[in-house]
Coordinates of C-alpha atoms in Angstrom, one line a residue:
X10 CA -51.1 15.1 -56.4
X11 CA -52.6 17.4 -53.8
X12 CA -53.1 20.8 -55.5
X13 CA -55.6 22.2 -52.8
X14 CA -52.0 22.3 -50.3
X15 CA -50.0 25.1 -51.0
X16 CA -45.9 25.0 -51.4
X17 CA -43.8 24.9 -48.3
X18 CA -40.9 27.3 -47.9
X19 CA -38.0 27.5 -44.9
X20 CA -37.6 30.5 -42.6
X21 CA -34.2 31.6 -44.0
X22 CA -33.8 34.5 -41.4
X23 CA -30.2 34.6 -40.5
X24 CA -28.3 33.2 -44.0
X25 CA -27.0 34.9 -46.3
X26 CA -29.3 36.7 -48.5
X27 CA -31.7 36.5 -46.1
X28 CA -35.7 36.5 -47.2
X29 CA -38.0 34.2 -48.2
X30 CA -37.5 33.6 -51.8
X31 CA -34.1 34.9 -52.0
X32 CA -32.0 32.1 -54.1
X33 CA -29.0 32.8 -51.8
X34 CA -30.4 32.2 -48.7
X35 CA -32.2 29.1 -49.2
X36 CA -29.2 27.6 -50.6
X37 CA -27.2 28.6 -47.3
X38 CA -30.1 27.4 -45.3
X39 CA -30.4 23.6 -47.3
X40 CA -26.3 23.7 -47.4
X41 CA -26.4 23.6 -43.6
X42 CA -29.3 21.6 -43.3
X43 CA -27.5 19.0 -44.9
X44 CA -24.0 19.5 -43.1
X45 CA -25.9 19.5 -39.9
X46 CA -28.4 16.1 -40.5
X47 CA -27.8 14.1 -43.7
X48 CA -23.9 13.3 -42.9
X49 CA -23.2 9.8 -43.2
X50 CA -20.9 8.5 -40.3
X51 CA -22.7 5.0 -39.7
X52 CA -20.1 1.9 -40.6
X53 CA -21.0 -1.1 -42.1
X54 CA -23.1 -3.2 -41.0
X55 CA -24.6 -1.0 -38.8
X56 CA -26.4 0.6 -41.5
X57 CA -27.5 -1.8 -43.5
X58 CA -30.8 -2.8 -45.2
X59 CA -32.2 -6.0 -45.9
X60 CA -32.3 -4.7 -50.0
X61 CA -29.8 -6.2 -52.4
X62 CA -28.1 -3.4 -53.8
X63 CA -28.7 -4.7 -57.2
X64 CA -32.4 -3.0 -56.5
X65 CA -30.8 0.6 -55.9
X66 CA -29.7 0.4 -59.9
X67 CA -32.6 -1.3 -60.7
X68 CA -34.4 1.5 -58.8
X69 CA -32.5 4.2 -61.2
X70 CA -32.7 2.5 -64.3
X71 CA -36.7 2.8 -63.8
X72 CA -36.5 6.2 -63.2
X73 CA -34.6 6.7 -67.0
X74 CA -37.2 4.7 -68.3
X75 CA -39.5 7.0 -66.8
X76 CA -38.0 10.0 -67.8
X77 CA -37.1 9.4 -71.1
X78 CA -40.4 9.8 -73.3
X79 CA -40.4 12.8 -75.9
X80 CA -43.9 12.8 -76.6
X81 CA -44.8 16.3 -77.8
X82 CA -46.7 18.0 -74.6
X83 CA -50.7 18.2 -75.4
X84 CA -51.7 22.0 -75.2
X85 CA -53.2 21.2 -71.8
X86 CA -49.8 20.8 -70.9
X87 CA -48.5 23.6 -71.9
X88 CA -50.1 25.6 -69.6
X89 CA -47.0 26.8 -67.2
X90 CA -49.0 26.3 -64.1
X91 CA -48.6 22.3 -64.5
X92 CA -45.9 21.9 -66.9
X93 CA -43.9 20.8 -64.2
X94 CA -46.5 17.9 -63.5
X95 CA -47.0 16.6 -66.6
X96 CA -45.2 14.0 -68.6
X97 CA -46.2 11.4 -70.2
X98 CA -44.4 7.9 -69.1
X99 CA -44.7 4.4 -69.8
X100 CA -42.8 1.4 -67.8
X101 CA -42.3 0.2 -71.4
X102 CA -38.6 -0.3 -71.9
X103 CA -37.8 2.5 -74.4
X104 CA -35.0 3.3 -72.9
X105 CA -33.5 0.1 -74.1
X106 CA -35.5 -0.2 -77.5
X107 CA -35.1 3.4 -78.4
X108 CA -37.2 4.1 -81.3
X109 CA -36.6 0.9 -82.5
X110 CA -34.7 -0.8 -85.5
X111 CA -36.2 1.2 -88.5
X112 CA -34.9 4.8 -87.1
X113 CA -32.6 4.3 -84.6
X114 CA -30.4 1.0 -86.9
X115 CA -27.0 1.9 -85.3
X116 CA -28.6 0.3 -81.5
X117 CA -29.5 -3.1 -83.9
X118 CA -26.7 -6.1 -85.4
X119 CA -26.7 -6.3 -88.7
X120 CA -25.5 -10.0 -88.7
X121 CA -28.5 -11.0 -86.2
X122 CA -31.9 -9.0 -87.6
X123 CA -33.9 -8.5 -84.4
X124 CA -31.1 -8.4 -81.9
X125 CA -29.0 -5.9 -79.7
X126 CA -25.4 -5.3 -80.7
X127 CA -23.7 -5.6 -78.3
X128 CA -20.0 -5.3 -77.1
X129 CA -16.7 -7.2 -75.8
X130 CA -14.2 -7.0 -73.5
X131 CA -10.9 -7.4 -75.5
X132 CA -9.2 -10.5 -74.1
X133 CA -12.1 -11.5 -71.8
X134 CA -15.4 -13.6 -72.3
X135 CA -17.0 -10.6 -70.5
X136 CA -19.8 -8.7 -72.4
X137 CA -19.7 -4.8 -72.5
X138 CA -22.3 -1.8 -74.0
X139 CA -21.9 -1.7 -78.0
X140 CA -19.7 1.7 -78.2
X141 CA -18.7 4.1 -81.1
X142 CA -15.7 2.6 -82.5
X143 CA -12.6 4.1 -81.3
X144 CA -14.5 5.6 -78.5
X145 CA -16.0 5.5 -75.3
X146 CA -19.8 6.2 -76.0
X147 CA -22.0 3.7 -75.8
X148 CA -24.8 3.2 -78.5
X149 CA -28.0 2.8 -76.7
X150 CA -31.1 4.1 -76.3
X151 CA -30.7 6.1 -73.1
X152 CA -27.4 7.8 -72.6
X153 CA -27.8 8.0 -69.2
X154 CA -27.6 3.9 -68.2
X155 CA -24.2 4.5 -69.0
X156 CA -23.7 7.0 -65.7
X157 CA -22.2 3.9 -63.7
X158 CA -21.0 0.8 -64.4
X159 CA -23.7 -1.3 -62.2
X160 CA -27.0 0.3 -63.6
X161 CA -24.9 0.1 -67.7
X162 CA -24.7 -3.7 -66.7
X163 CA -28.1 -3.9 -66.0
X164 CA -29.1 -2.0 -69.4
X165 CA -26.7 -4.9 -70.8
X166 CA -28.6 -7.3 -69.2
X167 CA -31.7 -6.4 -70.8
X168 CA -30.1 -6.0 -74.7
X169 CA -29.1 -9.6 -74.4
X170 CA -32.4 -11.1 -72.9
X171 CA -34.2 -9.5 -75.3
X172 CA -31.7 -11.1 -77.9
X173 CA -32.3 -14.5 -76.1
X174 CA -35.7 -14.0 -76.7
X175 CA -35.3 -13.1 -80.2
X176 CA -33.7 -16.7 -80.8
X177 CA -36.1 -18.4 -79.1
X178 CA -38.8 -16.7 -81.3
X179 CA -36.6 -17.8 -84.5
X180 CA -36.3 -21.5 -83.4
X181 CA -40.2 -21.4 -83.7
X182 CA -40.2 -20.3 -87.3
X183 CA -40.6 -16.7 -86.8
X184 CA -39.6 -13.9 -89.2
X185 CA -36.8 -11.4 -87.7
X186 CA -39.3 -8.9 -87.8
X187 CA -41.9 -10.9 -85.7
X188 CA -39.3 -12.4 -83.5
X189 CA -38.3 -8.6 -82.8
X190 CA -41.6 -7.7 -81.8
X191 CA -42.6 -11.0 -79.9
X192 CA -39.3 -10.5 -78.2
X193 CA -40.3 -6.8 -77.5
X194 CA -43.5 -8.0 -76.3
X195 CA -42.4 -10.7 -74.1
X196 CA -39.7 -8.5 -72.2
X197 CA -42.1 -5.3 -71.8
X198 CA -44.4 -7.3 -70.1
X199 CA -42.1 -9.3 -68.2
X200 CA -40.3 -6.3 -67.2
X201 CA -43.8 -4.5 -66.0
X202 CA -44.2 -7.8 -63.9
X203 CA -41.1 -7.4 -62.1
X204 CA -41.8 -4.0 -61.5
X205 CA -44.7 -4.3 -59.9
X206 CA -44.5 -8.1 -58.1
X207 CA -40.7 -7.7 -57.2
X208 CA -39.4 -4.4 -56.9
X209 CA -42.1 -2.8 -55.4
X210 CA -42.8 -5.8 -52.9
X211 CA -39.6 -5.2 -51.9
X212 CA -39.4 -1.5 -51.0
X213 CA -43.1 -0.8 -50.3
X214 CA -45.1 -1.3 -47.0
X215 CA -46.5 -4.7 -47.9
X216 CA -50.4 -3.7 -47.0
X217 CA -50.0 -0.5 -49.2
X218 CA -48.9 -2.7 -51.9
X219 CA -51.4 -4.8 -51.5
X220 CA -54.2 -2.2 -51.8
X221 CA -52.6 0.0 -54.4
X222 CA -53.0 -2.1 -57.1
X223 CA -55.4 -5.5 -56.9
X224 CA -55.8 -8.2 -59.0
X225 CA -60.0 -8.8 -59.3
X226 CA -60.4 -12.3 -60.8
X227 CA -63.9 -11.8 -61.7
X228 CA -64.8 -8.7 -63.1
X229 CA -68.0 -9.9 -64.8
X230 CA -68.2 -12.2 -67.6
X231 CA -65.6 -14.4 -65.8
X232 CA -62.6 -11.7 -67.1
X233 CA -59.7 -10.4 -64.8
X234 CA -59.0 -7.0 -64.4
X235 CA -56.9 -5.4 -62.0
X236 CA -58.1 -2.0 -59.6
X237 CA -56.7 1.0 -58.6
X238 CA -56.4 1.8 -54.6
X239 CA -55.2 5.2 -54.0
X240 CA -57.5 6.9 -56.9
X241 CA -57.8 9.6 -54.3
X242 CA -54.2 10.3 -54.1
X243 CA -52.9 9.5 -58.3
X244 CA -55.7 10.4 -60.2
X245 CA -55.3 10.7 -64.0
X246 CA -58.2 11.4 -66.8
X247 CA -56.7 10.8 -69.8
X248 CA -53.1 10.3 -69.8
X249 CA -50.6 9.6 -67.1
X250 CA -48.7 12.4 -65.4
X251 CA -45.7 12.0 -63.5
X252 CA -46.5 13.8 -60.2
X253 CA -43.9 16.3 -58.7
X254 CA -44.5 14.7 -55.0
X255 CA -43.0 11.3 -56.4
X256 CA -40.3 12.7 -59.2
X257 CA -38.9 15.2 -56.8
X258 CA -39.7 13.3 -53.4
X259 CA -40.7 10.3 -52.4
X260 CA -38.6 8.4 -55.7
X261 CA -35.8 9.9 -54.6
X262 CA -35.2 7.7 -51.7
X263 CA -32.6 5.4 -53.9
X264 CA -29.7 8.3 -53.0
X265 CA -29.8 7.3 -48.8
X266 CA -29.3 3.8 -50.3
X267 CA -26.1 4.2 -52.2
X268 CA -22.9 2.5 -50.6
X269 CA -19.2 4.3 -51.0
X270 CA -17.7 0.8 -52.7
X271 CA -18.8 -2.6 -53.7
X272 CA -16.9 -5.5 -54.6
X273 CA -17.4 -6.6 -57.9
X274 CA -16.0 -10.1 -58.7
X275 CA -14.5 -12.8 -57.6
X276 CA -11.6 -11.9 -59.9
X277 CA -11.1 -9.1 -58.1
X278 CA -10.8 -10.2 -54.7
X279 CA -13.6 -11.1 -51.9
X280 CA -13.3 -8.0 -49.1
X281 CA -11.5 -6.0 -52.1
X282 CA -14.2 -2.7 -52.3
X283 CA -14.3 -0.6 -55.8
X284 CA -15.1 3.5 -54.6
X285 CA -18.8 4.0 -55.9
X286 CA -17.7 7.9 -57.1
X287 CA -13.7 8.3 -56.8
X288 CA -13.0 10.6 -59.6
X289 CA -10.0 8.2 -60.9
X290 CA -9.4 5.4 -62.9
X291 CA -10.4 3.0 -60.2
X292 CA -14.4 3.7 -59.4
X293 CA -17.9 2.7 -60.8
X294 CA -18.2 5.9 -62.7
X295 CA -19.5 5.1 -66.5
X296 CA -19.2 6.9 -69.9
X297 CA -16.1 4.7 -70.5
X298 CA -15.3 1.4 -71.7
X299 CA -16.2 -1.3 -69.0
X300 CA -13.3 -3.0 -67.3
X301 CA -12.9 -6.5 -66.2
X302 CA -12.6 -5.5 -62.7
X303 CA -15.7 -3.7 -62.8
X304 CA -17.7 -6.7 -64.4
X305 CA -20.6 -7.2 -61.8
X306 CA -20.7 -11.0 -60.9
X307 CA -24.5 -10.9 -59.8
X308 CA -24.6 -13.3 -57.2
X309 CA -22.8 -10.6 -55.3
X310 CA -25.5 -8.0 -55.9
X311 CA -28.6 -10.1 -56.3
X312 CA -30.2 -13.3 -54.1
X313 CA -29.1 -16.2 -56.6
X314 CA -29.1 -19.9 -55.4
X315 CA -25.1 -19.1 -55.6
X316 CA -24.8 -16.1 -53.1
X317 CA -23.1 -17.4 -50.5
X318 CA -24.7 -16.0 -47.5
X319 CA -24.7 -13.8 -45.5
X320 CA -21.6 -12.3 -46.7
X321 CA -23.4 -12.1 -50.3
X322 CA -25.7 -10.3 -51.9
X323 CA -24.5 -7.0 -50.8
X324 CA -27.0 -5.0 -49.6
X325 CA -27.7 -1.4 -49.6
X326 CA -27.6 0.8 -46.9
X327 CA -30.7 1.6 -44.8
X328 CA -33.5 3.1 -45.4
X329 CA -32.6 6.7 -43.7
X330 CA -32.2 10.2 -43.6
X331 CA -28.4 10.2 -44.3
X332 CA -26.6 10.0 -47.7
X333 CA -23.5 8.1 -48.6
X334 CA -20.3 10.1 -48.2
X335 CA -20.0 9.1 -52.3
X336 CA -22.5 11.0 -53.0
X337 CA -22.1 13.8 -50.8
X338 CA -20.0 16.0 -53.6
X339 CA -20.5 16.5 -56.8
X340 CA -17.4 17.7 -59.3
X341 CA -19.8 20.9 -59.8
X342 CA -18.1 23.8 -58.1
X343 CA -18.5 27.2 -59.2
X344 CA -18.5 28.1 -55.2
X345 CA -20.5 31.2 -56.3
X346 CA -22.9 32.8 -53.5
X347 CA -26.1 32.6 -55.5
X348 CA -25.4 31.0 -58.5
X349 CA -27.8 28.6 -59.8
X350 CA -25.4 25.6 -60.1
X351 CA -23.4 26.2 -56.7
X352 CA -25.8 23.8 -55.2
X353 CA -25.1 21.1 -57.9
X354 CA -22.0 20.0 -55.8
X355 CA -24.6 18.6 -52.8
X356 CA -26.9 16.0 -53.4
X357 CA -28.7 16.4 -51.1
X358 CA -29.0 20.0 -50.4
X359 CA -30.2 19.9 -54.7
X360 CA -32.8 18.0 -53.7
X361 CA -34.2 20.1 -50.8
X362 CA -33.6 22.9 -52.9
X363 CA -36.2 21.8 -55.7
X364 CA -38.6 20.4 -53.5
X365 CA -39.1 24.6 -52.7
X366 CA -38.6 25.6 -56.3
X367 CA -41.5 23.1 -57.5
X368 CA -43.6 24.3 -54.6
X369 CA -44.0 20.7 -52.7
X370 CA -46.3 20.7 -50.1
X371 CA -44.9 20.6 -46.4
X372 CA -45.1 16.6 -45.6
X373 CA -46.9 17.2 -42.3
X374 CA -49.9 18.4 -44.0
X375 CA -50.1 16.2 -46.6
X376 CA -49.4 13.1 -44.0
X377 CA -52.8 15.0 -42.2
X378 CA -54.5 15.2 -45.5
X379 CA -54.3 11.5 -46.4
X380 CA -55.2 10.7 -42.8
X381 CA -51.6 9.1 -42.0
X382 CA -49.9 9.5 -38.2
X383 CA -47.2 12.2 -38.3
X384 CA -43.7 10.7 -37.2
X385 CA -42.3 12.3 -34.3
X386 CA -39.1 13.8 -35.1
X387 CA -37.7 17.6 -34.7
X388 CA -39.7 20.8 -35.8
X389 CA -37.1 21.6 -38.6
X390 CA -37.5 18.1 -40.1
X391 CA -41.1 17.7 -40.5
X392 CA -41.8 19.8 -43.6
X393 CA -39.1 19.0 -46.4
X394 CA -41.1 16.1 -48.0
X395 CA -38.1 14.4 -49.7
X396 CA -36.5 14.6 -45.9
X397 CA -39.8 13.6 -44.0
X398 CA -40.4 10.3 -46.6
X399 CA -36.4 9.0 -45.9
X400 CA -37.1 9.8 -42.0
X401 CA -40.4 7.7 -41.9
X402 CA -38.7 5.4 -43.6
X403 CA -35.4 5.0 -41.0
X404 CA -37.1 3.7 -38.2
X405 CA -40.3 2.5 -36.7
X406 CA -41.3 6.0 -36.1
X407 CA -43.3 6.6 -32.8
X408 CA -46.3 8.7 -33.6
X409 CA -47.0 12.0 -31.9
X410 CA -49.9 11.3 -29.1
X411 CA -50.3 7.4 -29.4
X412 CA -47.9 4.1 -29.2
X413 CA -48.5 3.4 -32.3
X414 CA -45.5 3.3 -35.0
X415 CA -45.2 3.6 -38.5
X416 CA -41.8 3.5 -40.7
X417 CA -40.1 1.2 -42.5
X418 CA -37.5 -0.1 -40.1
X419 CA -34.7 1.1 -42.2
X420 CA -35.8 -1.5 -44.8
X421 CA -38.1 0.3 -46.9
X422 CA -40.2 3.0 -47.2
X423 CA -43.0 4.5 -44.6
X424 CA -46.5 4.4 -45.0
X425 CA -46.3 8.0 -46.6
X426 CA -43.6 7.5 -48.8
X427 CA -45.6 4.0 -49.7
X428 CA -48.7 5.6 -50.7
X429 CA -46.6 8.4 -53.2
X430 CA -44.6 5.6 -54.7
X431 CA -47.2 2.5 -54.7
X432 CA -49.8 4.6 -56.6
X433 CA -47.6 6.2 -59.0
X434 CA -46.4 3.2 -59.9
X435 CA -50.3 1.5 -60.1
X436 CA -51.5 4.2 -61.9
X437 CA -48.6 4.5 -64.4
X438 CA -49.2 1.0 -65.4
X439 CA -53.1 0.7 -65.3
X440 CA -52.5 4.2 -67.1
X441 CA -51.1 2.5 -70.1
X442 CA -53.5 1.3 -72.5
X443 CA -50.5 -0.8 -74.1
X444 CA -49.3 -2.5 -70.6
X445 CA -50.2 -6.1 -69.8
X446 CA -52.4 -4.7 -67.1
X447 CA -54.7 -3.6 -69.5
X448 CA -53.9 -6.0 -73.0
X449 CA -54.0 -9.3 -71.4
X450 CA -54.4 -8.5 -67.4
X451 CA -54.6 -12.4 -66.5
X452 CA -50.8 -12.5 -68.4
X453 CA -48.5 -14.5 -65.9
X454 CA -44.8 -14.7 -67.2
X455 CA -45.6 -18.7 -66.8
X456 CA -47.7 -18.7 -69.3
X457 CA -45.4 -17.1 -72.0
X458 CA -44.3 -19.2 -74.8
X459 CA -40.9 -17.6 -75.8
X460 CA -39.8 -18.0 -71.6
X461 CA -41.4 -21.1 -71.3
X462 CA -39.0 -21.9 -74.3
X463 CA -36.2 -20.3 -72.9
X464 CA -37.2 -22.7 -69.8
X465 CA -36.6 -25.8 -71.8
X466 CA -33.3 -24.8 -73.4
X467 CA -31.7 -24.2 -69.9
X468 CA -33.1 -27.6 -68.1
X469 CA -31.9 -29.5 -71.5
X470 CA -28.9 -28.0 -71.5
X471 CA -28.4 -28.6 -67.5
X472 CA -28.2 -24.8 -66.7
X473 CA -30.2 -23.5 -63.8
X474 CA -33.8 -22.0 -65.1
X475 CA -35.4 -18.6 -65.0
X476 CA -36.7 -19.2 -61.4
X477 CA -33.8 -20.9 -60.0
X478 CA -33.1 -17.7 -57.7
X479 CA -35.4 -17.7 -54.5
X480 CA -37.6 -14.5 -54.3
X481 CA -39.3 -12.1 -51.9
X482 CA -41.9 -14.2 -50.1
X483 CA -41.1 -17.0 -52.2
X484 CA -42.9 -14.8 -55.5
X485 CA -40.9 -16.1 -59.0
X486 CA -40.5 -14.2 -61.6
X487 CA -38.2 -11.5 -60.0
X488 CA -35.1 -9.3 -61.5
X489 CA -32.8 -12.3 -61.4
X490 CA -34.9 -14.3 -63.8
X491 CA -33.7 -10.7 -66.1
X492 CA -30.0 -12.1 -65.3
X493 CA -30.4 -15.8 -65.9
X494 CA -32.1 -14.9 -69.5
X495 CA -28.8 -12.6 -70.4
X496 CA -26.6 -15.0 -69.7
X497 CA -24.4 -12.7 -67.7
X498 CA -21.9 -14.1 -65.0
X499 CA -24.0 -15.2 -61.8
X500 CA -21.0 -16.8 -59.9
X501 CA -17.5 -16.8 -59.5
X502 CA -16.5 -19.8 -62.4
X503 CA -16.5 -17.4 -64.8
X504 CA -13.9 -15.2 -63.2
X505 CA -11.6 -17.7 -62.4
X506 CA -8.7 -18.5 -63.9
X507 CA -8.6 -21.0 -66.9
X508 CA -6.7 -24.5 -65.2
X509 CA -3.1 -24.9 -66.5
X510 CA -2.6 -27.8 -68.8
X511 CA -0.6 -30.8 -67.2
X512 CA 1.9 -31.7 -69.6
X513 CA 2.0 -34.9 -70.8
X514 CA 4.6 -36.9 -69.2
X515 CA 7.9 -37.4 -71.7
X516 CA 8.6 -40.8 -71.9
X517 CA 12.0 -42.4 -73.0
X518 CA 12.2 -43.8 -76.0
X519 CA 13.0 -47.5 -75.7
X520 CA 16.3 -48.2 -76.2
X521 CA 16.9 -50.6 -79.1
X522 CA 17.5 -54.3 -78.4
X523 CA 21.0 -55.6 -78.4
X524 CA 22.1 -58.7 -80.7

């Protein structure tokens, strides 16, 4: 994003293996860096966010969508001076649809052409991942939305509204084959909506996001079209990179907003908290079999007209510079003084650690470059630009020389951080020739004729509808309309248990008259 700033590096004086560049010593210098700033002693409530901590999942289940295209680099970007900068995304879902049905069968039902398989919880009407039979591993198109139970539910979320889609698409006399891709095309697009209307309202300073990306109604001829704002700051020629300032900083802000436990269900018991990372059979960890305990009941994690507030949805912690104690260790432990993967067992200190490597720019220079006020906080905390983005984003942050204040108030990100993730996120989808933005930029998920279907099933069938869940600043169209279209469990009904018969009363036979 800013190649004219060079790469920041730490004074490591005084650790071990001290010298700037020496592997060693910036690990022992990020190691205490982290021990001495990014400890998380805060109880609930204290440090809470205003997010629902369905988002945070949300947040990393975009990120493997991002991440997951092997589209054979260009020779341009081979050369090993941007390699590191280059990939080429699309907010298009393949993590769920893989390569689709022709070469990747095994992710498809036979029984329903066009549709997910998908999986069961023995004994339960609970819906799991389709796994390997006998196994544990989950068939789907990005290994990696199995990591944890929440963000797996939310790939399972997805693989059934797209097979409610593909049913809809049926009923209107559609082929399997066209159903699959209306279904396909309907969910992309819907998903890119969300994205962009709901997610990013959400997290992003709301005039940033208003700028970043704008909606021009007439763009001659009476056509919409929709604008890029921060050209100056994500600017791509021909194909959209994913910029090192956002992969490796500013969209790494989702690991401050982890909690150590959530509680699931209402099966499981209201005030009853399952460990985030436990290491035993109890947590949220994935790459297993889902459990009924760990079956998310979404009004707990999302705003549905069921949450019963404000004990429900469960939001995430702030906005800050601090990590959850969850995700303070890793099981990676070689506890080797210069080895590579010792600093795999701290988040945080990884992080800090590749920010260097990848040669980010220090965060005060590129706040000066783009013109923004720089937050006042400590020397020693100004230049990490992963750090800098979660401390602008902790507080209203008074500026150095003025009153003025800029942060996100522990509820979202700072104008910096904003800018990085708002134009990334504009730019990847304007970027993409295939994206709604481009196809059919006065699409509205209204409009759509497989959910406006979908739409009349529910109210017929006197189920609540794909906007029945209030939304930031009263949008529609959010990630719970995702939920209401999978049909997994929103409330508690599901998870409680099924009434006991009364038996029928035994009545005495009437004796026989006398003569």
């Amino acid at each position: 994003m800013f190649p004219e700033l060079p790469g920041w590096e730490p004074d490591t004086t005084g650790f071990t293996g001290a010298g700037i560049g020496s592997a060693a010593a910036l690990e022992a210098y990020f190691m205490n860096f982290v021990a001495t700033k990014m400890v998380d002693t805060t109880a609930p409530p204290a440090g809470d966010s205003k997010l629902p901590s369905g988002y945070v999942y949300f947040g990393q289940f975009i990120d493997h969508d991002l991440t997951l295209d092997t589209t054979p680099l260009s020779e341009a970007e081979l050369d090993p001076n941007r390699l590191h900068n280059f990939r080429t995304p699309r907010l298009d879902l393949d993590c769920i649809y893989g390569q689709g049905p022709d070469a990747q069968p095994y992710l498809y039902d036979k029984a329903a052409p066009g549709c997910f398989r998908i999986g069961e919880i023995a004994g339960t009407p609970f819906k799991d991942l389709p796994r390997a039979a006998g196994q544990d591993t989950a068939l789907i198109g990005d290994p990696r939305n199995d990591e944890n139970a929440i963000v797996a539910q939310l790939h399972l979320a997805f693989l059934l509204a797209h097979n409610t889609l593909v049913k809809a698409a049926v009923k209107k006399g559609m082929s399997s084959r066209k159903a699959f891709e209306a279904a396909r095309k309907t969910l992309r697009r819907l998903y890119q909506w969300i994205i962009w209307h709901d997610y990013m309202a959400r997290i992003c300073d709301p005039s940033v996001h208003k700028r970043a990306l704008r909606k021009d109604r007439d763009a001659g001829n009476g056509r919409t079209s929709w604008e890029l704002g921060y050209e100056d700051v994500y600017d791509w020629k021909n194909n959209p990179f994913m910029p090192l300032e956002f992969s490796v900083a500013a969209y790494r802000f989702g690991h401050s907003l982890v909690r150590n436990g959530y509680q699931t269900n209402f099966a499981k018991g209201v005030g009853v908290f399952t460990p985030t990372f436990k290491f035993n059979a109890e947590d949220l960890r994935g790459f297993r079999a889902l459990h009924p305990d760990r079956v998310v009941q979404w009004d707990w994690f999302l705003r549905m007209s069921s949450s019963v507030r404000p004990t429900f949805p469960q939001v995430a912690r702030k906005f800050d510079g601090v990590l959850a104690n969850a995700l303070r260790e890793l099981p990676e432990d070689p506890d080797k003084p210069g080895d590579n993967t010792k600093i795999l067992n701290v988040l945080a200190a990884r992080n800090l650690v590749r920010g260097v490597r990848m040669q980010l720019p220090s965060a005060i220079e590129v706040a000066k470059l783009l013109d923004i006020p720089v937050i006042r906080i400590n020397e020693d905390e100004r230049e990490a630009l992963w750090y800098y983005i979660l401390r602008e984003a902790e507080f209203d942050a008074q500026v150095e020389g003025s009153t003025l204040t800029v942060g996100g108030a522990g509820d979202r990100l700072g104008t910096l951080g904003s800018i990085i993730v708002a134009a990334t996120f504009a730019g990847l989808l304007k970027g993409d020739p295939l994206s709604f933005f481009n196809l059919e930029p006065g699409w509205t998920p209204d409009k759509d004729e497989l959910l406006d279907s979908v739409e009349v099933d529910l109210t017929a069938a006197g189920q609540p509808g794909l906007n029945a869940d209030e939304q930031v600043n009263g949008r529609k169209w959010g990630l719970p309309t995702i939920i209401r279209l999978s049909g997994l469990p929103v409330d508690a009904a599901p998870f409680r248990p099924a009434p006991v018969p009364v038996p029928e009363p035994v009545v005495e036979p009437a004796a026989p008259p006398t003569e």
